[in-house]
CSV table of N, CA, C and O in Angstrom, one decimal:
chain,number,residue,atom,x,y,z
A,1,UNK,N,36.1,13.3,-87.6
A,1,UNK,CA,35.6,14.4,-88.4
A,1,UNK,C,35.2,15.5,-87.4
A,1,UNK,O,34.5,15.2,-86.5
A,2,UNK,N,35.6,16.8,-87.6
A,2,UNK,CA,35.5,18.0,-86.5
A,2,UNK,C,34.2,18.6,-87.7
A,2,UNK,O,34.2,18.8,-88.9
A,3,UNK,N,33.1,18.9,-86.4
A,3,UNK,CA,32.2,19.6,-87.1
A,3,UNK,C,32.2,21.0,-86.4
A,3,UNK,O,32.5,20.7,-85.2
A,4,UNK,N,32.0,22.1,-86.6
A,4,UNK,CA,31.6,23.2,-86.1
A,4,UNK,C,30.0,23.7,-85.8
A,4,UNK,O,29.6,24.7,-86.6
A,5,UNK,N,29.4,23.3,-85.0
A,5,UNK,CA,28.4,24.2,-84.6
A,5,UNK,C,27.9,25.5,-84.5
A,5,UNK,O,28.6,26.3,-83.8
A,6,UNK,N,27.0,26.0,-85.0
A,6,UNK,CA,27.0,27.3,-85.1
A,6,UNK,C,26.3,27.6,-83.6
A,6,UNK,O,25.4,26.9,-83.3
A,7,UNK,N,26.7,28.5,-82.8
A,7,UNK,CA,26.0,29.2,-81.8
A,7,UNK,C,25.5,30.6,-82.0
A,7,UNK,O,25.9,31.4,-82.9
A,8,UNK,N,24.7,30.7,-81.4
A,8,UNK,CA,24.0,31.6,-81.0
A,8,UNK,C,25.4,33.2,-79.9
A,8,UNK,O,26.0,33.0,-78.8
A,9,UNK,N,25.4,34.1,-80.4
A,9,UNK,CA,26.4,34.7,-79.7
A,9,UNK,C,25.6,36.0,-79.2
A,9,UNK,O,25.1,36.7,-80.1
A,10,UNK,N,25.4,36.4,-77.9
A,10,UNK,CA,24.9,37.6,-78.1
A,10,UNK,C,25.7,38.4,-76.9
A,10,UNK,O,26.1,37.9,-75.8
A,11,UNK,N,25.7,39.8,-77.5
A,11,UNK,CA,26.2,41.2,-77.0
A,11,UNK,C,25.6,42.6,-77.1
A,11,UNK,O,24.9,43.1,-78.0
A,12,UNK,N,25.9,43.0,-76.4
A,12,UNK,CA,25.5,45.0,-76.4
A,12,UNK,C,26.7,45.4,-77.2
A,12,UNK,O,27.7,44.9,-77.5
A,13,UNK,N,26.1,46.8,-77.6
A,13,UNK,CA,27.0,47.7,-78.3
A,13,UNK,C,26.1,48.9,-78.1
A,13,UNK,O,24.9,48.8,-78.3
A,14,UNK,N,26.9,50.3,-77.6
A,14,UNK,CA,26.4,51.1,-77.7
A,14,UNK,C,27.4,52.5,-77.6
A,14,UNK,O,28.7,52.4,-77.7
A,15,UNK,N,26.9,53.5,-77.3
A,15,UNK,CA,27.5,54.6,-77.8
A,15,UNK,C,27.5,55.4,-79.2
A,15,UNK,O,26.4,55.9,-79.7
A,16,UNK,N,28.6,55.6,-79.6
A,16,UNK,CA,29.0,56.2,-81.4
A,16,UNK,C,28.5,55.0,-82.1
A,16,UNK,O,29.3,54.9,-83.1
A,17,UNK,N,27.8,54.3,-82.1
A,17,UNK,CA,27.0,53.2,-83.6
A,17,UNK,C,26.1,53.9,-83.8
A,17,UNK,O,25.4,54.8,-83.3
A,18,UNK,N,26.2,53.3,-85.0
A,18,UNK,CA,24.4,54.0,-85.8
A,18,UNK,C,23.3,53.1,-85.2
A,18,UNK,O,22.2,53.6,-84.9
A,19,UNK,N,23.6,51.6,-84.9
A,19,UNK,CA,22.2,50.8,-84.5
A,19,UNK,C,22.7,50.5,-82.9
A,19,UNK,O,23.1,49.3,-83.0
A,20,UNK,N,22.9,50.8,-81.8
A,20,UNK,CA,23.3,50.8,-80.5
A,20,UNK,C,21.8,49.9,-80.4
A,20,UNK,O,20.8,50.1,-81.0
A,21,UNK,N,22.2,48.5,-79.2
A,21,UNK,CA,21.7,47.6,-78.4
A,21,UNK,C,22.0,46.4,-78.5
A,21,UNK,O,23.0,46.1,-78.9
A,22,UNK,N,21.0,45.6,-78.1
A,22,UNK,CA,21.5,44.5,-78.1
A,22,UNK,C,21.9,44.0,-79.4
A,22,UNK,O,21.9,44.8,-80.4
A,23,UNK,N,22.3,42.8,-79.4
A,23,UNK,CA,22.8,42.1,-80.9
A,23,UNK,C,23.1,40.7,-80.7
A,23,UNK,O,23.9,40.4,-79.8
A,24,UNK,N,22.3,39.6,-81.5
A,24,UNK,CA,22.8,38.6,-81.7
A,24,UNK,C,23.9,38.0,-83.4
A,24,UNK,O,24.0,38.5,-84.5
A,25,UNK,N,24.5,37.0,-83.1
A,25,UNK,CA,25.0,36.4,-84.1
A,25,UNK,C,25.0,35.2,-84.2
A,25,UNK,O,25.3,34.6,-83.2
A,26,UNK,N,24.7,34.6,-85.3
A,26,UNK,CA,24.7,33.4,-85.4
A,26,UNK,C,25.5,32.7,-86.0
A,26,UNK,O,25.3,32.4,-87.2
A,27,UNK,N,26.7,32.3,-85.3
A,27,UNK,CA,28.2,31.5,-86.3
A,27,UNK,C,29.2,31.0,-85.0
A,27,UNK,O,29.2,31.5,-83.8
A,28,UNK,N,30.1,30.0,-85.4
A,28,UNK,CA,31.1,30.2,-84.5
A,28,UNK,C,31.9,30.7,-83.6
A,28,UNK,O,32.1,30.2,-82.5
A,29,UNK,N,32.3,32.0,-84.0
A,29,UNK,CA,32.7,32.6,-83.5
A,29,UNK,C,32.8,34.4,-84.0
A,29,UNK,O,33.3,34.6,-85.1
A,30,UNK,N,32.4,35.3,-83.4
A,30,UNK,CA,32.6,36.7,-83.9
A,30,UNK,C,33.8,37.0,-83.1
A,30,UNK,O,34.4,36.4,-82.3
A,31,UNK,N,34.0,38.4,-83.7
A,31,UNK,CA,35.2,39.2,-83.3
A,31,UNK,C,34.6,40.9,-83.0
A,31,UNK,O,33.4,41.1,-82.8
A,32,UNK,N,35.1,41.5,-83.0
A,32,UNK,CA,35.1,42.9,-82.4
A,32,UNK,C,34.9,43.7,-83.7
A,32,UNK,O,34.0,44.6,-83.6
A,33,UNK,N,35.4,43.6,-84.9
A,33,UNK,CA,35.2,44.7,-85.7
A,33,UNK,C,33.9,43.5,-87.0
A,33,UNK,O,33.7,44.0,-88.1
A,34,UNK,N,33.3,42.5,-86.6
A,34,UNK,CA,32.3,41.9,-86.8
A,34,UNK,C,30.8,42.5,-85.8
A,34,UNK,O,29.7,42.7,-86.4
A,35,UNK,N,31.1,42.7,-84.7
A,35,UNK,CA,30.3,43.3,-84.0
A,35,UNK,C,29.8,45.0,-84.6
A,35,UNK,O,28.7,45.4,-84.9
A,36,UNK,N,30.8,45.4,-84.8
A,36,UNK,CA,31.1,47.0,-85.5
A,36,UNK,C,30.2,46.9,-86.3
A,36,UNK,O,29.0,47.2,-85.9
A,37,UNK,N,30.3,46.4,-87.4
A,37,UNK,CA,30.0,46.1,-88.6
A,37,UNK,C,28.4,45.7,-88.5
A,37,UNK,O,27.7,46.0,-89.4
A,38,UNK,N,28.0,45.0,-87.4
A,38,UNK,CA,26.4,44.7,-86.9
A,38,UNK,C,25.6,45.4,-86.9
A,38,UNK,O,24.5,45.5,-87.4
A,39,UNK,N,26.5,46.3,-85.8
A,39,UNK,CA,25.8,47.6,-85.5
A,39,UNK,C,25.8,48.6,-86.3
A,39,UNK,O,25.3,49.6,-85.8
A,40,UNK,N,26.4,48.7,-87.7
A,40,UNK,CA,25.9,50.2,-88.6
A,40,UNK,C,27.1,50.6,-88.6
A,40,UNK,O,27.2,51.8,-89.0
A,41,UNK,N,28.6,49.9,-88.0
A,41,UNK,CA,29.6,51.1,-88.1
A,41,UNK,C,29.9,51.8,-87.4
A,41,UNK,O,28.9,52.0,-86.8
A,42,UNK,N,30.8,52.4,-87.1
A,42,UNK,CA,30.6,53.5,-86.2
A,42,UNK,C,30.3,55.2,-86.7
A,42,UNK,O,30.1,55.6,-87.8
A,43,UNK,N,30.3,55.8,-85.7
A,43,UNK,CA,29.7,57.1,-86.3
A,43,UNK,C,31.0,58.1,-86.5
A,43,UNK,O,32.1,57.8,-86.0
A,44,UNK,N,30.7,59.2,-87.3
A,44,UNK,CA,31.7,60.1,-87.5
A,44,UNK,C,32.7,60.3,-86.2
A,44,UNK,O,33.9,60.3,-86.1
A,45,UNK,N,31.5,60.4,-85.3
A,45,UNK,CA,32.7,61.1,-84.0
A,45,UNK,C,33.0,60.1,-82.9
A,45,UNK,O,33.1,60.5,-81.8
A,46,UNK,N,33.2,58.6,-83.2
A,46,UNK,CA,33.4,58.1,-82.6
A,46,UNK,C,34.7,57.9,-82.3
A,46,UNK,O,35.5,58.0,-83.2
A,47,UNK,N,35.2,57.4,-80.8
A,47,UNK,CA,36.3,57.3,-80.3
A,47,UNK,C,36.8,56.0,-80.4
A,47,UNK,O,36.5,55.0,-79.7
A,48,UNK,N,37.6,56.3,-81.7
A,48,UNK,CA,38.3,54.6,-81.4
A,48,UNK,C,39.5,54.5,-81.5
A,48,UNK,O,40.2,54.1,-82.4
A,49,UNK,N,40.0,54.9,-80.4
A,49,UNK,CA,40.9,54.7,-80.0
A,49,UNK,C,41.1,54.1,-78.6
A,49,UNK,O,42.0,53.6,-78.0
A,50,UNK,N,39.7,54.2,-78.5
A,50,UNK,CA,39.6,54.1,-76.5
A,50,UNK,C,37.7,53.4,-76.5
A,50,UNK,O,36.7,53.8,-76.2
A,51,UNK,N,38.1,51.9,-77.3
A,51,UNK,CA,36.5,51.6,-77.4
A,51,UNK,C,36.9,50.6,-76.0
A,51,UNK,O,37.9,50.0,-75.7
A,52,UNK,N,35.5,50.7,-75.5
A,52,UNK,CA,35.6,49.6,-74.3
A,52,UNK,C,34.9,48.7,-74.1
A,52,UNK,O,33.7,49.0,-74.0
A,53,UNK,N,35.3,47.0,-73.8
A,53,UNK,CA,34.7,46.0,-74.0
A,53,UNK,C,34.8,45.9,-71.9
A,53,UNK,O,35.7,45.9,-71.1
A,54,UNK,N,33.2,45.8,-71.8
A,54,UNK,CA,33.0,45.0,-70.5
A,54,UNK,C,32.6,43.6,-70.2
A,54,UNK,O,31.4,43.2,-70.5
A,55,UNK,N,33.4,42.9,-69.7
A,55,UNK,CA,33.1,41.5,-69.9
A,55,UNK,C,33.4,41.1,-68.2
A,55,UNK,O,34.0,41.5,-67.2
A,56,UNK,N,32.5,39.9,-68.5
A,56,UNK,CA,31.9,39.3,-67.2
A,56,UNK,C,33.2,37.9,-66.8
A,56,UNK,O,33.3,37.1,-67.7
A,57,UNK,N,33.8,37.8,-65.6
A,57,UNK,CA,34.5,36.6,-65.5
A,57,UNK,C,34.1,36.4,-64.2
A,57,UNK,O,33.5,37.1,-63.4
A,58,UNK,N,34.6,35.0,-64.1
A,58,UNK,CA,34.3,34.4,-62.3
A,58,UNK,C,34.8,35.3,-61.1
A,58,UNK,O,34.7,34.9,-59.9
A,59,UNK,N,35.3,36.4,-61.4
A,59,UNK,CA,35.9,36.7,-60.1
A,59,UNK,C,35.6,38.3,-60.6
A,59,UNK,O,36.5,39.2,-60.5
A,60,UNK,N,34.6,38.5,-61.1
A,60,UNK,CA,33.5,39.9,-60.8
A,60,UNK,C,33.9,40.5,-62.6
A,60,UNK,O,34.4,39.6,-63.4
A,61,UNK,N,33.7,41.7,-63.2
A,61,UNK,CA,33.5,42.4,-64.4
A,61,UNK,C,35.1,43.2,-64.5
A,61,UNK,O,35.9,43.6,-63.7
A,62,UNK,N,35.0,43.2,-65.4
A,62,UNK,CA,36.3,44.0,-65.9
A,62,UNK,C,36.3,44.8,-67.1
A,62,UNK,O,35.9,44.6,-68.3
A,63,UNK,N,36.9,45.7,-66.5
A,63,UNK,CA,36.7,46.7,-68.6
A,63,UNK,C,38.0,46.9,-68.6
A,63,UNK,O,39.0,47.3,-68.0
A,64,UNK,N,37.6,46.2,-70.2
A,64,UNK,CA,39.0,46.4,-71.5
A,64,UNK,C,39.1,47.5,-72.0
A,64,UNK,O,38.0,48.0,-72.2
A,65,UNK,N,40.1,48.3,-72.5
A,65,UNK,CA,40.1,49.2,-73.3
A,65,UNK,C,41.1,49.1,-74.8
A,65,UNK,O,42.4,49.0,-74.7
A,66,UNK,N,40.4,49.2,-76.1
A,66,UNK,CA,41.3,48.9,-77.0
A,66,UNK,C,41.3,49.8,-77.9
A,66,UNK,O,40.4,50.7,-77.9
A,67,UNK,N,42.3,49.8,-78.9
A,67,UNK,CA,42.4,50.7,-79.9
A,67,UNK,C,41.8,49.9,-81.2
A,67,UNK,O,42.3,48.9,-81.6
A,68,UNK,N,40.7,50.4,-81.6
A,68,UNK,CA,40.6,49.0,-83.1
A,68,UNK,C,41.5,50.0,-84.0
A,68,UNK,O,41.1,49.6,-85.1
A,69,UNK,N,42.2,50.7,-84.3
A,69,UNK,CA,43.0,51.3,-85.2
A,69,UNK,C,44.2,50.2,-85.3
A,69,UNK,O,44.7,49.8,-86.3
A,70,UNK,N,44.4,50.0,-84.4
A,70,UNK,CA,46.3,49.0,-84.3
A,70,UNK,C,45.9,47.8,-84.6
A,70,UNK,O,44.8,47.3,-84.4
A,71,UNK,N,47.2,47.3,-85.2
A,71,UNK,CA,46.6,45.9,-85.5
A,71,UNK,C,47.1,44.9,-84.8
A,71,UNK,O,47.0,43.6,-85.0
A,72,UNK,N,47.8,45.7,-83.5
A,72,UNK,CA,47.9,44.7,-82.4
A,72,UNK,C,46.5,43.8,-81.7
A,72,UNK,O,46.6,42.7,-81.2
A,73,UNK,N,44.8,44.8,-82.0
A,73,UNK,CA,44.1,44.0,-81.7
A,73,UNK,C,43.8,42.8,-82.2
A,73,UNK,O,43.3,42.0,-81.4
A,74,UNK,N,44.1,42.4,-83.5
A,74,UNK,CA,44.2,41.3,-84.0
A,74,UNK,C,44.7,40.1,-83.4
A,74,UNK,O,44.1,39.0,-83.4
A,75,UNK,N,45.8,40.2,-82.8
A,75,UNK,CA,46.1,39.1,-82.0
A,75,UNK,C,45.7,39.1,-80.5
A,75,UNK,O,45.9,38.0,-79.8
A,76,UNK,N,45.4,40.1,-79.9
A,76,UNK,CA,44.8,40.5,-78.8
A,76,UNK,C,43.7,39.5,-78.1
A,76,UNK,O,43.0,39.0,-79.0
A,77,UNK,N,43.3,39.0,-76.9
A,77,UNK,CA,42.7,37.6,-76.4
A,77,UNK,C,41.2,38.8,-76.9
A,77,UNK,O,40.3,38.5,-77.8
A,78,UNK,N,41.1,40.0,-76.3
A,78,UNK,CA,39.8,40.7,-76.7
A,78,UNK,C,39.5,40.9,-78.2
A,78,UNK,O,38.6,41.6,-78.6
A,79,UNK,N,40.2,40.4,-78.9
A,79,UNK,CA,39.5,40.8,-80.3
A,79,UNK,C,38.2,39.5,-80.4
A,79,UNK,O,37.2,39.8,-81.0
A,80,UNK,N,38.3,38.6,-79.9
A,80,UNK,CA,36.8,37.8,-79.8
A,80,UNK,C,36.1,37.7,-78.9
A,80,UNK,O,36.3,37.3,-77.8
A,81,UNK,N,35.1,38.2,-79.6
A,81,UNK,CA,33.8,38.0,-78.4
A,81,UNK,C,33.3,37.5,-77.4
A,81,UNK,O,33.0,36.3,-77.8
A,82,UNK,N,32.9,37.4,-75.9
A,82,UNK,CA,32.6,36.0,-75.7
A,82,UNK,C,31.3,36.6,-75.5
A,82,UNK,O,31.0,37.8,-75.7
A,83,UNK,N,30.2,35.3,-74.8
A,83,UNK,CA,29.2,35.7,-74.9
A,83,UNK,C,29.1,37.0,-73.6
A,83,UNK,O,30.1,37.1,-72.8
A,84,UNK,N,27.3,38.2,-73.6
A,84,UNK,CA,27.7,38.8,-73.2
A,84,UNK,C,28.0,40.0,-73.0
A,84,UNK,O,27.5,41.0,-72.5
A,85,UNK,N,29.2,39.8,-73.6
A,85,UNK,CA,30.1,41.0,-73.5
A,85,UNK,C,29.3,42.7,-74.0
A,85,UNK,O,28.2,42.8,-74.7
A,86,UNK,N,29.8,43.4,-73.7
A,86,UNK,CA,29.2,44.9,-73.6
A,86,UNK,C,30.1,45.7,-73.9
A,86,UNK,O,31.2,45.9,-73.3
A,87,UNK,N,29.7,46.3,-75.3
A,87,UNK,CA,30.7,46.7,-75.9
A,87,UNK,C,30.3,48.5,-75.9
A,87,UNK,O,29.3,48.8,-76.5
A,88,UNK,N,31.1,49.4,-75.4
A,88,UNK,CA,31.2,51.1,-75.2
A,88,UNK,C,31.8,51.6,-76.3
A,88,UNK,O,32.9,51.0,-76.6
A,89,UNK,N,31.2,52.8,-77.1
A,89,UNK,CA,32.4,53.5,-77.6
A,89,UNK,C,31.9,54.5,-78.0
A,89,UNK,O,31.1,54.8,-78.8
A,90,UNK,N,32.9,55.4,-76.9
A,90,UNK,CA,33.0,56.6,-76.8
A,90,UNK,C,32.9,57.6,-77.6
A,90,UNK,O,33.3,57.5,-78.8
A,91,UNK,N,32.3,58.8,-77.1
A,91,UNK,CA,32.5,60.5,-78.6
A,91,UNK,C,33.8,60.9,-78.1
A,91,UNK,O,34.4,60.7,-77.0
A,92,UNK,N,34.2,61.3,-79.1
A,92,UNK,CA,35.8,61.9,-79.3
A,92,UNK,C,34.9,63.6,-78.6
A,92,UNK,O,33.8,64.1,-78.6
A,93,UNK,N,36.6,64.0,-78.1
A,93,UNK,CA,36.0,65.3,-77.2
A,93,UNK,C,35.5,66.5,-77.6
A,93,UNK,O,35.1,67.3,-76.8
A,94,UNK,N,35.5,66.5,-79.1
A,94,UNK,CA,34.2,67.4,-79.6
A,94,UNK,C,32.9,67.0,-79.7
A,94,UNK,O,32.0,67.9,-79.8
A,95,UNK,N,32.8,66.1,-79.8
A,95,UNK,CA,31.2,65.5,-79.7
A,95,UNK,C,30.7,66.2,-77.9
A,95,UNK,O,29.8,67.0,-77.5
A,96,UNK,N,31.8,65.6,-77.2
A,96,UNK,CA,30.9,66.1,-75.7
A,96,UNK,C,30.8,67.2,-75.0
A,96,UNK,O,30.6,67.4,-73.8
A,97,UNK,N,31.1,68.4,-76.1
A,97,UNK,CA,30.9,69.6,-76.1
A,97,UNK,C,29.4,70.4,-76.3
A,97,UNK,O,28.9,71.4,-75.7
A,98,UNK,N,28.8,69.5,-77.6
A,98,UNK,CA,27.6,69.1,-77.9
A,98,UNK,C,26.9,70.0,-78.5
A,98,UNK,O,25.7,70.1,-78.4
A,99,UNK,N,27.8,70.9,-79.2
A,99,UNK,CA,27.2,72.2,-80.0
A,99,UNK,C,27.1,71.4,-81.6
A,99,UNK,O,26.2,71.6,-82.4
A,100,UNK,N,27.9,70.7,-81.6
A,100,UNK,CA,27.5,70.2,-83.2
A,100,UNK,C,28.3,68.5,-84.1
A,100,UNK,O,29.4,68.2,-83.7
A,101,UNK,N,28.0,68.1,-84.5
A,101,UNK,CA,28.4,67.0,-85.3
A,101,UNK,C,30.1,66.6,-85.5
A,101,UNK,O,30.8,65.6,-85.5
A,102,UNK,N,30.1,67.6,-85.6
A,102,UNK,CA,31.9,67.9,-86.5
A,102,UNK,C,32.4,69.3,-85.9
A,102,UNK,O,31.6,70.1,-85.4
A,103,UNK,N,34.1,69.4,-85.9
A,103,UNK,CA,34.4,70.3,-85.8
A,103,UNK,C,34.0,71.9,-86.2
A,103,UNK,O,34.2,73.0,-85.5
A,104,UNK,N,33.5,71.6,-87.7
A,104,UNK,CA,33.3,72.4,-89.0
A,104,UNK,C,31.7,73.2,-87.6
A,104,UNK,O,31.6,74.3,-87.0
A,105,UNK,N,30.9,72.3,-87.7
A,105,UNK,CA,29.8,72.3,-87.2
A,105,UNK,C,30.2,73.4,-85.9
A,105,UNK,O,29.9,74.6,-86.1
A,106,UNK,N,30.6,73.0,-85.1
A,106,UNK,CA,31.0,73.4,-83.8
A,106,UNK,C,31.5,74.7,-83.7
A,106,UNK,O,31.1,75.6,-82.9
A,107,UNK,N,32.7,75.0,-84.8
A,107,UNK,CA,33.1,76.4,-85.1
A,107,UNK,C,32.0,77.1,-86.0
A,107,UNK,O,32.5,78.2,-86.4
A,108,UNK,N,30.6,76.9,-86.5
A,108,UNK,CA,29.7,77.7,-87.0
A,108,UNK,C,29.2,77.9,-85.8
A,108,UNK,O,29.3,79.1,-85.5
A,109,UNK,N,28.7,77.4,-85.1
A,109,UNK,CA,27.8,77.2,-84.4
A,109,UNK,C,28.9,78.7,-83.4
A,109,UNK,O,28.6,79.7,-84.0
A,110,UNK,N,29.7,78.8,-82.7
A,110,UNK,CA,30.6,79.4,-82.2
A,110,UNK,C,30.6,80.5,-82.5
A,110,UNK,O,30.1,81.3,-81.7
A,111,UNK,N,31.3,80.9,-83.8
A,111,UNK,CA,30.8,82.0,-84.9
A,111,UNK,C,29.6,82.7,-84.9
A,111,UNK,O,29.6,83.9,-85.1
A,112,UNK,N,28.5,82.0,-84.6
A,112,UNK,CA,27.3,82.5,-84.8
A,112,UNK,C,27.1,83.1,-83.5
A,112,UNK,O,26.8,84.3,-83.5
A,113,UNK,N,27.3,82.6,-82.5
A,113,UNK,CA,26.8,83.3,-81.2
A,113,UNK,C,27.8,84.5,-81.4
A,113,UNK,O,27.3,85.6,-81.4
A,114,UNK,N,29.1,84.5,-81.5
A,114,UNK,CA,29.9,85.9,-81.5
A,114,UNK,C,29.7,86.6,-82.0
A,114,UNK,O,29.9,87.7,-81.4
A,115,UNK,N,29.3,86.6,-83.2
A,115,UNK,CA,28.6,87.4,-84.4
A,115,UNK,C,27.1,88.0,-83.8
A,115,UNK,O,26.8,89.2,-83.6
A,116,UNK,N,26.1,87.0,-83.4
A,116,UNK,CA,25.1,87.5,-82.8
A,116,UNK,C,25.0,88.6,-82.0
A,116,UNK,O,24.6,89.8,-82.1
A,117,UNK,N,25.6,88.0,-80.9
A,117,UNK,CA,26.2,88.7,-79.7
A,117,UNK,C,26.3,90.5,-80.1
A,117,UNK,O,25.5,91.5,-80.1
A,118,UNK,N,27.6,90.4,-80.5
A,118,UNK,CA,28.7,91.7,-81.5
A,118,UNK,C,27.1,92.2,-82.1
A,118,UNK,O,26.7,93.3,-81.6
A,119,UNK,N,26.4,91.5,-83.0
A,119,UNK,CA,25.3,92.6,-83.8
A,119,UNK,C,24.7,93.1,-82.4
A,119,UNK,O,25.2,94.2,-82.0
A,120,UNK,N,23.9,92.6,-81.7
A,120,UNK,CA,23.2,93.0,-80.5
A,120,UNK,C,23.9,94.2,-80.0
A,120,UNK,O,23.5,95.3,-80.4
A,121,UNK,N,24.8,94.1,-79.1
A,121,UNK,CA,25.8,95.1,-78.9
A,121,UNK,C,25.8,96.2,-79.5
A,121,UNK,O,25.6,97.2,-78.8
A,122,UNK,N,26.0,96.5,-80.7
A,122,UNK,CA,26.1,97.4,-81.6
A,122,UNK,C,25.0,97.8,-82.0
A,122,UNK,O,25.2,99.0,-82.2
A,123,UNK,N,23.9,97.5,-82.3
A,123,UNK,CA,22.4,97.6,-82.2
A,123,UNK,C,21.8,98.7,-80.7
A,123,UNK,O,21.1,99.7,-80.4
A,124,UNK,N,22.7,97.8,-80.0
A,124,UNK,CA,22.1,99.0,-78.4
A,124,UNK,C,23.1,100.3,-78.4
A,124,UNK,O,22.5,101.4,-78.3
A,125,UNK,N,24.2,100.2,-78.4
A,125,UNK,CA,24.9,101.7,-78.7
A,125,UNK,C,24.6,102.4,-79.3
A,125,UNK,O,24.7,103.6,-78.9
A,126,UNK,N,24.2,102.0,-80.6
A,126,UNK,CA,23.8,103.0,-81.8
A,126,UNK,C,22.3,103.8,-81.3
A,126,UNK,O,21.7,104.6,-82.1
């Protein structure tokens, strides 16, 4: 009779999540978009295309980089966890611009200084 033990699994997550740090689980086995899901999801402007798992082996650290969009991760050796592991994910390249949330955000924010600007300007001429 095969029994399954539950372990104890723990990992980082941080970056674009809502709850970024450490994290435990308690089950057989987790996966990658199990972790996601721990941590709150990810955020609007997260990069997932380019999330990165650092993991520790006998012959020094190595970083993965995966797409969780494709569902090639699914059969991928990194879609499970091991213990550990440290999981990155990145702002998409308007976030690291850092004027605003969202695009939408970013072009008000933009708008507004040009507009300011332009009034000022015309304010001293006059």
């Amino acid at each position: 009779m095969l029994i399954n033990y539950l372990r104890i699994l723990g990992y980082t997550i941080f970056g674009e999540v809502n709850s970024p740090g450490p994290q435990t689980l308690q089950q057989y086995e987790a996966n990658l978009i199990e972790a996601i899901a721990t941590s709150g999801d990810l955020t609007l402007n997260a990069n997932r295309a380019h999330v990165q798992i650092i993991r520790q082996y006998p012959d020094g650290v190595r970083i993965h980089e995966v797409d969780v969009t494709e569902r090639q991760l699914l059969q991928s050796p990194l879609y499970f966890l091991q213990p550990n592991d440290i999981i990155y994910v990145p702002p998409l390249k308007i976030r690291e611009l850092g004027t605003g949330e969202s695009a939408l955000q970013t072009f008000a924010a933009i708008v507004s200084v040009v507009s300011g600007t332009a009034l000022i300007i015309n304010i001293i001429n006059n």
